[in-house]
Amino acid sequence: MILDILSSSCPLLLCSMGALFSDFAGILAIFLEGLISFSAYLMFFFTTTCNSPISGFILTCISSVMAVFIFSLIIEKSKANPFIAATAINLFFSALPSFFSSITYGTRGVLYNETFVFNPLSTKVFTLIITALFIAVSFLFLKKTKYGLYIRITGTDSNVLVAKGVNPLYCRVGAWCAAGFFASTAGCFLAMRVSSFVPNISSGRGWMALAAVYLGKKNPVRIIIAVVIFCAADFFAANIQNFIPQMPASVLLSLPYLIVILMIALGKK
């Protein structure tokens, strides 16, 4: 049970870390939700095309980060509103899986292939190890390196960076690329967990990641705790009917989000 909860929290933990990078830089990555689903599709497409999960993962991450990099440069150069632009990018990413799926596979539904099958237990352990590694490296980067410090003060004290001769533009672009990488990894992990691509596979994780950053008050440890609590509630909501059959399905579906609302209310006190 503990392994199930922790492994199910991996995609959300990764997205939350990406959201944290972007929040520090002052340009919240609202596009996470759409990019997760698009990356899950790319993971399926590249893996089945190359017949290699490793190649699929690498190509997916490169493609997603490059797309985010290009968009971020356009936004910076055009001085567009980052909030509105990120919202538009999210809609764009959300539409791409359906578009490409209809062209390449002739369907907008679930995609399955015999070459895209992963052992459930191995996948859970693998995603948990990789997530822990990525989070640890990110934590050390933000806290112990000067470049991490630059990103942490970009959103609040960018004038300090200018005084030091550092262009905040690079920090903002870097933060968005980091968010793109984490969202891409989360999408890959979600596709691997179900051994297929499912439309809207992100299931709100991008938005929950943004909420987790708010709940954790930009503290990585608090963010991890918030994510694990949400995923534990989601796990129990999915399995509690085995013990309480009379529990209405509507209550079960809303339970994780009720927990989040409660956490937000308590966090304000």
mmCIF file of C-alpha atoms in Angstrom:
data_model
loop_
_atom_site.group_PDB
_atom_site.id
_atom_site.type_symbol
_atom_site.label_atom_id
_atom_site.label_comp_id
_atom_site.label_asym_id
_atom_site.label_seq_id
_atom_site.Cartn_x
_atom_site.Cartn_y
_atom_site.Cartn_z
ATOM 1 C CA MET A 1 0.000 0.000 0.000
ATOM 2 C CA ILE A 2 2.786 2.433 0.911
ATOM 3 C CA LEU A 3 4.563 1.669 -2.359
ATOM 4 C CA ASP A 4 1.337 2.289 -4.275
ATOM 5 C CA ILE A 5 0.787 5.667 -2.616
ATOM 6 C CA LEU A 6 4.375 6.798 -3.060
ATOM 7 C CA SER A 7 4.607 5.657 -6.671
ATOM 8 C CA SER A 8 1.289 7.281 -7.558
ATOM 9 C CA SER A 9 2.586 10.536 -6.090
ATOM 10 C CA CYS A 10 5.663 10.585 -8.360
ATOM 11 C CA PRO A 11 4.116 12.394 -11.365
ATOM 12 C CA LEU A 12 2.557 15.025 -9.101
ATOM 13 C CA LEU A 13 5.798 15.452 -7.159
ATOM 14 C CA LEU A 14 7.713 16.038 -10.383
ATOM 15 C CA CYS A 15 5.147 18.555 -11.642
ATOM 16 C CA SER A 16 5.209 20.334 -8.288
ATOM 17 C CA MET A 17 8.976 20.675 -8.495
ATOM 18 C CA GLY A 18 8.631 22.135 -11.987
ATOM 19 C CA ALA A 19 5.953 24.529 -10.748
ATOM 20 C CA LEU A 20 8.269 25.545 -7.901
ATOM 21 C CA PHE A 21 11.060 26.489 -10.329
ATOM 22 C CA SER A 22 8.684 28.624 -12.370
ATOM 23 C CA ASP A 23 7.115 30.219 -9.294
ATOM 24 C CA PHE A 24 10.520 31.254 -7.977
ATOM 25 C CA ALA A 25 11.216 32.873 -11.351
ATOM 26 C CA GLY A 26 7.945 34.781 -11.234
ATOM 27 C CA ILE A 27 6.390 33.104 -14.306
ATOM 28 C CA LEU A 28 4.151 30.305 -13.071
ATOM 29 C CA ALA A 29 4.106 27.349 -15.498
ATOM 30 C CA ILE A 30 0.379 27.134 -16.106
ATOM 31 C CA PHE A 31 1.060 24.951 -19.148
ATOM 32 C CA LEU A 32 1.970 21.918 -17.006
ATOM 33 C CA GLU A 33 -1.423 20.249 -17.354
ATOM 34 C CA GLY A 34 -1.378 20.233 -21.148
ATOM 35 C CA LEU A 35 2.293 19.330 -21.421
ATOM 36 C CA ILE A 36 1.855 16.245 -19.240
ATOM 37 C CA SER A 37 -0.716 14.775 -21.625
ATOM 38 C CA PHE A 38 1.286 15.743 -24.697
ATOM 39 C CA SER A 39 4.441 14.167 -23.240
ATOM 40 C CA ALA A 40 2.549 10.973 -22.441
ATOM 41 C CA TYR A 41 1.535 10.799 -26.095
ATOM 42 C CA LEU A 42 5.094 11.470 -27.266
ATOM 43 C CA MET A 43 6.376 8.749 -24.932
ATOM 44 C CA PHE A 44 3.990 6.260 -26.538
ATOM 45 C CA PHE A 45 4.777 7.429 -30.078
ATOM 46 C CA PHE A 46 8.575 7.499 -29.763
ATOM 47 C CA THR A 47 8.761 4.240 -27.796
ATOM 48 C CA THR A 48 6.646 2.292 -30.275
ATOM 49 C CA THR A 49 8.440 3.899 -33.228
ATOM 50 C CA CYS A 50 11.971 3.290 -31.906
ATOM 51 C CA ASN A 51 11.004 0.104 -30.041
ATOM 52 C CA SER A 52 12.978 1.423 -27.066
ATOM 53 C CA PRO A 53 11.576 2.972 -23.854
ATOM 54 C CA ILE A 54 14.888 4.722 -23.184
ATOM 55 C CA SER A 55 14.868 6.345 -26.612
ATOM 56 C CA GLY A 56 11.213 7.208 -26.128
ATOM 57 C CA PHE A 57 11.916 8.908 -22.813
ATOM 58 C CA ILE A 58 14.920 10.863 -24.088
ATOM 59 C CA LEU A 59 13.209 12.021 -27.289
ATOM 60 C CA THR A 60 10.097 12.991 -25.362
ATOM 61 C CA CYS A 61 12.024 15.104 -22.870
ATOM 62 C CA ILE A 62 14.065 16.772 -25.601
ATOM 63 C CA SER A 63 10.983 17.566 -27.681
ATOM 64 C CA SER A 64 9.008 18.930 -24.739
ATOM 65 C CA VAL A 65 11.832 21.053 -23.348
ATOM 66 C CA MET A 66 12.639 22.446 -26.796
ATOM 67 C CA ALA A 67 9.003 23.417 -27.320
ATOM 68 C CA VAL A 68 8.893 25.171 -23.951
ATOM 69 C CA PHE A 69 12.243 26.844 -24.669
ATOM 70 C CA ILE A 70 10.993 28.257 -27.973
ATOM 71 C CA PHE A 71 7.740 29.487 -26.441
ATOM 72 C CA SER A 72 9.555 31.092 -23.510
ATOM 73 C CA LEU A 73 11.931 32.943 -25.832
ATOM 74 C CA ILE A 74 9.022 34.222 -27.918
ATOM 75 C CA ILE A 75 7.266 35.453 -24.778
ATOM 76 C CA GLU A 76 10.386 37.160 -23.463
ATOM 77 C CA LYS A 77 11.292 38.808 -26.763
ATOM 78 C CA SER A 78 7.742 39.982 -27.442
ATOM 79 C CA LYS A 79 7.228 41.030 -23.803
ATOM 80 C CA ALA A 80 3.888 39.237 -23.758
ATOM 81 C CA ASN A 81 1.914 38.720 -20.576
ATOM 82 C CA PRO A 82 3.350 35.434 -19.223
ATOM 83 C CA PHE A 83 0.117 34.434 -17.488
ATOM 84 C CA ILE A 84 -2.031 34.807 -20.608
ATOM 85 C CA ALA A 85 0.685 33.268 -22.797
ATOM 86 C CA ALA A 86 1.099 30.261 -20.502
ATOM 87 C CA THR A 87 -2.658 29.714 -20.538
ATOM 88 C CA ALA A 88 -2.636 29.744 -24.342
ATOM 89 C CA ILE A 89 0.318 27.344 -24.400
ATOM 90 C CA ASN A 90 -1.555 25.003 -22.078
ATOM 91 C CA LEU A 91 -4.525 24.926 -24.457
ATOM 92 C CA PHE A 92 -2.152 24.319 -27.355
ATOM 93 C CA PHE A 93 -0.405 21.402 -25.646
ATOM 94 C CA SER A 94 -3.764 19.947 -24.564
ATOM 95 C CA ALA A 95 -4.980 19.830 -28.158
ATOM 96 C CA LEU A 96 -1.839 18.279 -29.675
ATOM 97 C CA PRO A 97 -2.329 14.656 -28.491
ATOM 98 C CA SER A 98 -5.780 14.444 -30.076
ATOM 99 C CA PHE A 99 -4.518 16.047 -33.292
ATOM 100 C CA PHE A 100 -1.449 13.860 -33.717
ATOM 101 C CA SER A 101 -3.232 10.708 -32.537
ATOM 102 C CA SER A 102 -5.925 11.109 -35.188
ATOM 103 C CA ILE A 103 -3.269 11.590 -37.870
ATOM 104 C CA THR A 104 -0.827 8.830 -36.861
ATOM 105 C CA TYR A 105 -3.220 6.210 -35.470
ATOM 106 C CA GLY A 106 -6.616 7.183 -36.871
ATOM 107 C CA THR A 107 -8.211 7.499 -33.444
ATOM 108 C CA ARG A 108 -8.576 10.025 -30.660
ATOM 109 C CA GLY A 109 -9.091 7.339 -28.030
ATOM 110 C CA VAL A 110 -6.844 5.068 -25.986
ATOM 111 C CA LEU A 111 -3.630 3.930 -27.685
ATOM 112 C CA TYR A 112 -2.193 0.484 -26.972
ATOM 113 C CA ASN A 113 0.682 -1.435 -28.503
ATOM 114 C CA GLU A 114 2.340 -4.737 -27.617
ATOM 115 C CA THR A 115 5.745 -3.028 -27.600
ATOM 116 C CA PHE A 116 4.526 -0.524 -25.015
ATOM 117 C CA VAL A 117 4.026 -2.784 -22.009
ATOM 118 C CA PHE A 118 5.703 -2.310 -18.620
ATOM 119 C CA ASN A 119 5.825 -4.508 -15.541
ATOM 120 C CA PRO A 120 3.685 -2.787 -12.851
ATOM 121 C CA LEU A 121 5.983 -3.498 -9.894
ATOM 122 C CA SER A 122 9.185 -2.621 -11.763
ATOM 123 C CA THR A 123 7.579 0.577 -13.047
ATOM 124 C CA LYS A 124 6.546 1.639 -9.536
ATOM 125 C CA VAL A 125 10.033 1.059 -8.123
ATOM 126 C CA PHE A 126 11.758 2.682 -11.090
ATOM 127 C CA THR A 127 9.592 5.817 -11.056
ATOM 128 C CA LEU A 128 9.992 6.153 -7.302
ATOM 129 C CA ILE A 129 13.801 5.962 -7.489
ATOM 130 C CA ILE A 130 14.058 8.385 -10.416
ATOM 131 C CA THR A 131 11.641 10.829 -8.791
ATOM 132 C CA ALA A 132 13.574 10.774 -5.511
ATOM 133 C CA LEU A 133 16.814 11.355 -7.426
ATOM 134 C CA PHE A 134 15.425 14.257 -9.465
ATOM 135 C CA ILE A 135 13.898 15.932 -6.416
ATOM 136 C CA ALA A 136 17.103 15.577 -4.397
ATOM 137 C CA VAL A 137 19.202 17.041 -7.214
ATOM 138 C CA SER A 138 16.722 19.889 -7.688
ATOM 139 C CA PHE A 139 16.682 20.645 -3.972
ATOM 140 C CA LEU A 140 20.478 20.799 -3.852
ATOM 141 C CA PHE A 141 20.577 22.909 -6.999
ATOM 142 C CA LEU A 142 18.136 25.479 -5.630
ATOM 143 C CA LYS A 143 19.671 25.647 -2.171
ATOM 144 C CA LYS A 144 23.393 25.129 -2.733
ATOM 145 C CA THR A 145 24.333 26.623 -6.106
ATOM 146 C CA LYS A 146 24.568 30.224 -7.209
ATOM 147 C CA TYR A 147 22.433 29.500 -10.260
ATOM 148 C CA GLY A 148 19.750 28.103 -7.988
ATOM 149 C CA LEU A 149 19.973 31.287 -5.949
ATOM 150 C CA TYR A 150 19.582 33.341 -9.124
ATOM 151 C CA ILE A 151 16.351 31.507 -9.964
ATOM 152 C CA ARG A 152 15.037 31.856 -6.404
ATOM 153 C CA ILE A 153 15.391 35.634 -6.452
ATOM 154 C CA THR A 154 14.381 36.234 -10.071
ATOM 155 C CA GLY A 155 10.706 36.642 -9.287
ATOM 156 C CA THR A 156 11.184 38.942 -6.303
ATOM 157 C CA ASP A 157 14.533 40.713 -6.592
ATOM 158 C CA SER A 158 15.491 40.678 -10.251
ATOM 159 C CA ASN A 159 17.159 44.076 -9.804
ATOM 160 C CA VAL A 160 19.789 42.360 -7.682
ATOM 161 C CA LEU A 161 20.615 40.090 -10.616
ATOM 162 C CA VAL A 162 20.853 43.051 -12.972
ATOM 163 C CA ALA A 163 23.232 44.749 -10.542
ATOM 164 C CA LYS A 164 25.392 41.607 -10.569
ATOM 165 C CA GLY A 165 25.401 41.544 -14.363
ATOM 166 C CA VAL A 166 23.041 38.574 -14.649
ATOM 167 C CA ASN A 167 20.191 38.797 -17.144
ATOM 168 C CA PRO A 168 16.931 37.659 -15.446
ATOM 169 C CA LEU A 169 15.671 36.553 -18.873
ATOM 170 C CA TYR A 170 17.981 33.543 -18.789
ATOM 171 C CA CYS A 171 16.719 32.593 -15.336
ATOM 172 C CA ARG A 172 13.091 32.798 -16.404
ATOM 173 C CA VAL A 173 13.716 30.779 -19.554
ATOM 174 C CA GLY A 174 15.729 28.231 -17.559
ATOM 175 C CA ALA A 175 12.975 27.922 -14.964
ATOM 176 C CA TRP A 176 10.371 27.248 -17.651
ATOM 177 C CA CYS A 177 12.630 24.667 -19.291
ATOM 178 C CA ALA A 178 13.031 22.954 -15.923
ATOM 179 C CA ALA A 179 9.244 22.950 -15.514
ATOM 180 C CA GLY A 180 8.936 21.499 -19.019
ATOM 181 C CA PHE A 181 11.393 18.733 -18.201
ATOM 182 C CA PHE A 182 9.595 17.733 -15.010
ATOM 183 C CA ALA A 183 6.188 17.810 -16.702
ATOM 184 C CA SER A 184 7.576 15.713 -19.550
ATOM 185 C CA THR A 185 8.980 13.152 -17.113
ATOM 186 C CA ALA A 186 5.649 13.033 -15.292
ATOM 187 C CA GLY A 187 3.830 12.365 -18.568
ATOM 188 C CA CYS A 188 6.231 9.550 -19.421
ATOM 189 C CA PHE A 189 5.731 7.950 -16.017
ATOM 190 C CA LEU A 190 1.939 8.143 -16.290
ATOM 191 C CA ALA A 191 1.986 6.432 -19.682
ATOM 192 C CA MET A 192 4.321 3.745 -18.343
ATOM 193 C CA ARG A 193 2.053 3.101 -15.335
ATOM 194 C CA VAL A 194 -0.911 2.163 -17.560
ATOM 195 C CA SER A 195 1.167 0.777 -20.486
ATOM 196 C CA SER A 196 -0.807 2.921 -22.912
ATOM 197 C CA PHE A 197 -1.757 6.444 -23.787
ATOM 198 C CA VAL A 198 -5.087 7.628 -22.428
ATOM 199 C CA PRO A 199 -6.613 10.992 -23.451
ATOM 200 C CA ASN A 200 -6.478 13.551 -20.623
ATOM 201 C CA ILE A 201 -4.106 11.272 -18.765
ATOM 202 C CA SER A 202 -2.875 14.196 -16.667
ATOM 203 C CA SER A 203 -6.226 14.230 -14.791
ATOM 204 C CA GLY A 204 -5.636 17.614 -13.229
ATOM 205 C CA ARG A 205 -2.122 16.911 -11.952
ATOM 206 C CA GLY A 206 -0.771 20.080 -13.544
ATOM 207 C CA TRP A 207 -3.261 22.211 -11.648
ATOM 208 C CA MET A 208 -2.712 20.238 -8.450
ATOM 209 C CA ALA A 209 1.023 20.882 -8.764
ATOM 210 C CA LEU A 210 0.381 24.618 -8.779
ATOM 211 C CA ALA A 211 -1.833 24.220 -5.711
ATOM 212 C CA ALA A 212 0.857 22.149 -3.982
ATOM 213 C CA VAL A 213 3.377 24.967 -4.406
ATOM 214 C CA TYR A 214 0.879 27.330 -2.810
ATOM 215 C CA LEU A 215 0.156 24.912 0.031
ATOM 216 C CA GLY A 216 3.843 24.283 0.622
ATOM 217 C CA LYS A 217 4.629 28.013 0.585
ATOM 218 C CA LYS A 218 7.560 27.383 -1.788
ATOM 219 C CA ASN A 219 9.165 25.007 0.720
ATOM 220 C CA PRO A 220 10.170 21.723 -1.031
ATOM 221 C CA VAL A 221 9.619 19.625 2.104
ATOM 222 C CA ARG A 222 6.153 21.065 2.688
ATOM 223 C CA ILE A 223 5.311 20.582 -0.983
ATOM 224 C CA ILE A 224 6.281 16.909 -0.784
ATOM 225 C CA ILE A 225 4.126 16.454 2.315
ATOM 226 C CA ALA A 226 1.162 18.163 0.641
ATOM 227 C CA VAL A 227 1.491 15.967 -2.451
ATOM 228 C CA VAL A 228 1.780 12.735 -0.469
ATOM 229 C CA ILE A 229 -1.310 13.649 1.591
ATOM 230 C CA PHE A 230 -3.300 14.342 -1.560
ATOM 231 C CA CYS A 231 -2.166 11.098 -3.220
ATOM 232 C CA ALA A 232 -2.930 9.123 -0.051
ATOM 233 C CA ALA A 233 -6.448 10.580 -0.061
ATOM 234 C CA ASP A 234 -6.780 9.725 -3.750
ATOM 235 C CA PHE A 235 -5.599 6.152 -3.085
ATOM 236 C CA PHE A 236 -8.045 5.620 -0.244
ATOM 237 C CA ALA A 237 -10.854 7.165 -2.274
ATOM 238 C CA ALA A 238 -10.189 4.631 -5.038
ATOM 239 C CA ASN A 239 -10.150 1.663 -2.644
ATOM 240 C CA ILE A 240 -12.456 2.558 0.234
ATOM 241 C CA GLN A 241 -15.524 1.101 -1.504
ATOM 242 C CA ASN A 242 -13.980 -2.324 -1.027
ATOM 243 C CA PHE A 243 -14.575 -1.821 2.688
ATOM 244 C CA ILE A 244 -17.582 0.536 2.673
ATOM 245 C CA PRO A 245 -19.690 -0.414 -0.369
ATOM 246 C CA GLN A 246 -22.431 2.038 0.640
ATOM 247 C CA MET A 247 -20.121 5.042 0.184
ATOM 248 C CA PRO A 248 -21.507 7.190 -2.686
ATOM 249 C CA ALA A 249 -19.221 7.407 -5.708
ATOM 250 C CA SER A 250 -19.611 11.188 -5.848
ATOM 251 C CA VAL A 251 -18.151 11.484 -2.352
ATOM 252 C CA LEU A 252 -15.206 9.281 -3.285
ATOM 253 C CA LEU A 253 -14.422 11.320 -6.396
ATOM 254 C CA SER A 254 -14.482 14.567 -4.460
ATOM 255 C CA LEU A 255 -12.572 13.309 -1.394
ATOM 256 C CA PRO A 256 -9.028 14.211 -2.582
ATOM 257 C CA TYR A 257 -10.141 17.703 -3.546
ATOM 258 C CA LEU A 258 -11.979 18.189 -0.262
ATOM 259 C CA ILE A 259 -8.712 17.314 1.464
ATOM 260 C CA VAL A 260 -6.909 19.951 -0.587
ATOM 261 C CA ILE A 261 -9.516 22.598 0.284
ATOM 262 C CA LEU A 262 -9.154 21.677 3.954
ATOM 263 C CA MET A 263 -5.378 21.934 3.705
ATOM 264 C CA ILE A 264 -5.652 25.355 2.062
ATOM 265 C CA ALA A 265 -7.998 26.546 4.794
ATOM 266 C CA LEU A 266 -5.694 25.287 7.529
ATOM 267 C CA GLY A 267 -2.657 26.728 5.754
ATOM 268 C CA LYS A 268 -4.101 30.226 5.977
ATOM 269 C CA LYS A 269 -4.303 30.064 9.753
#
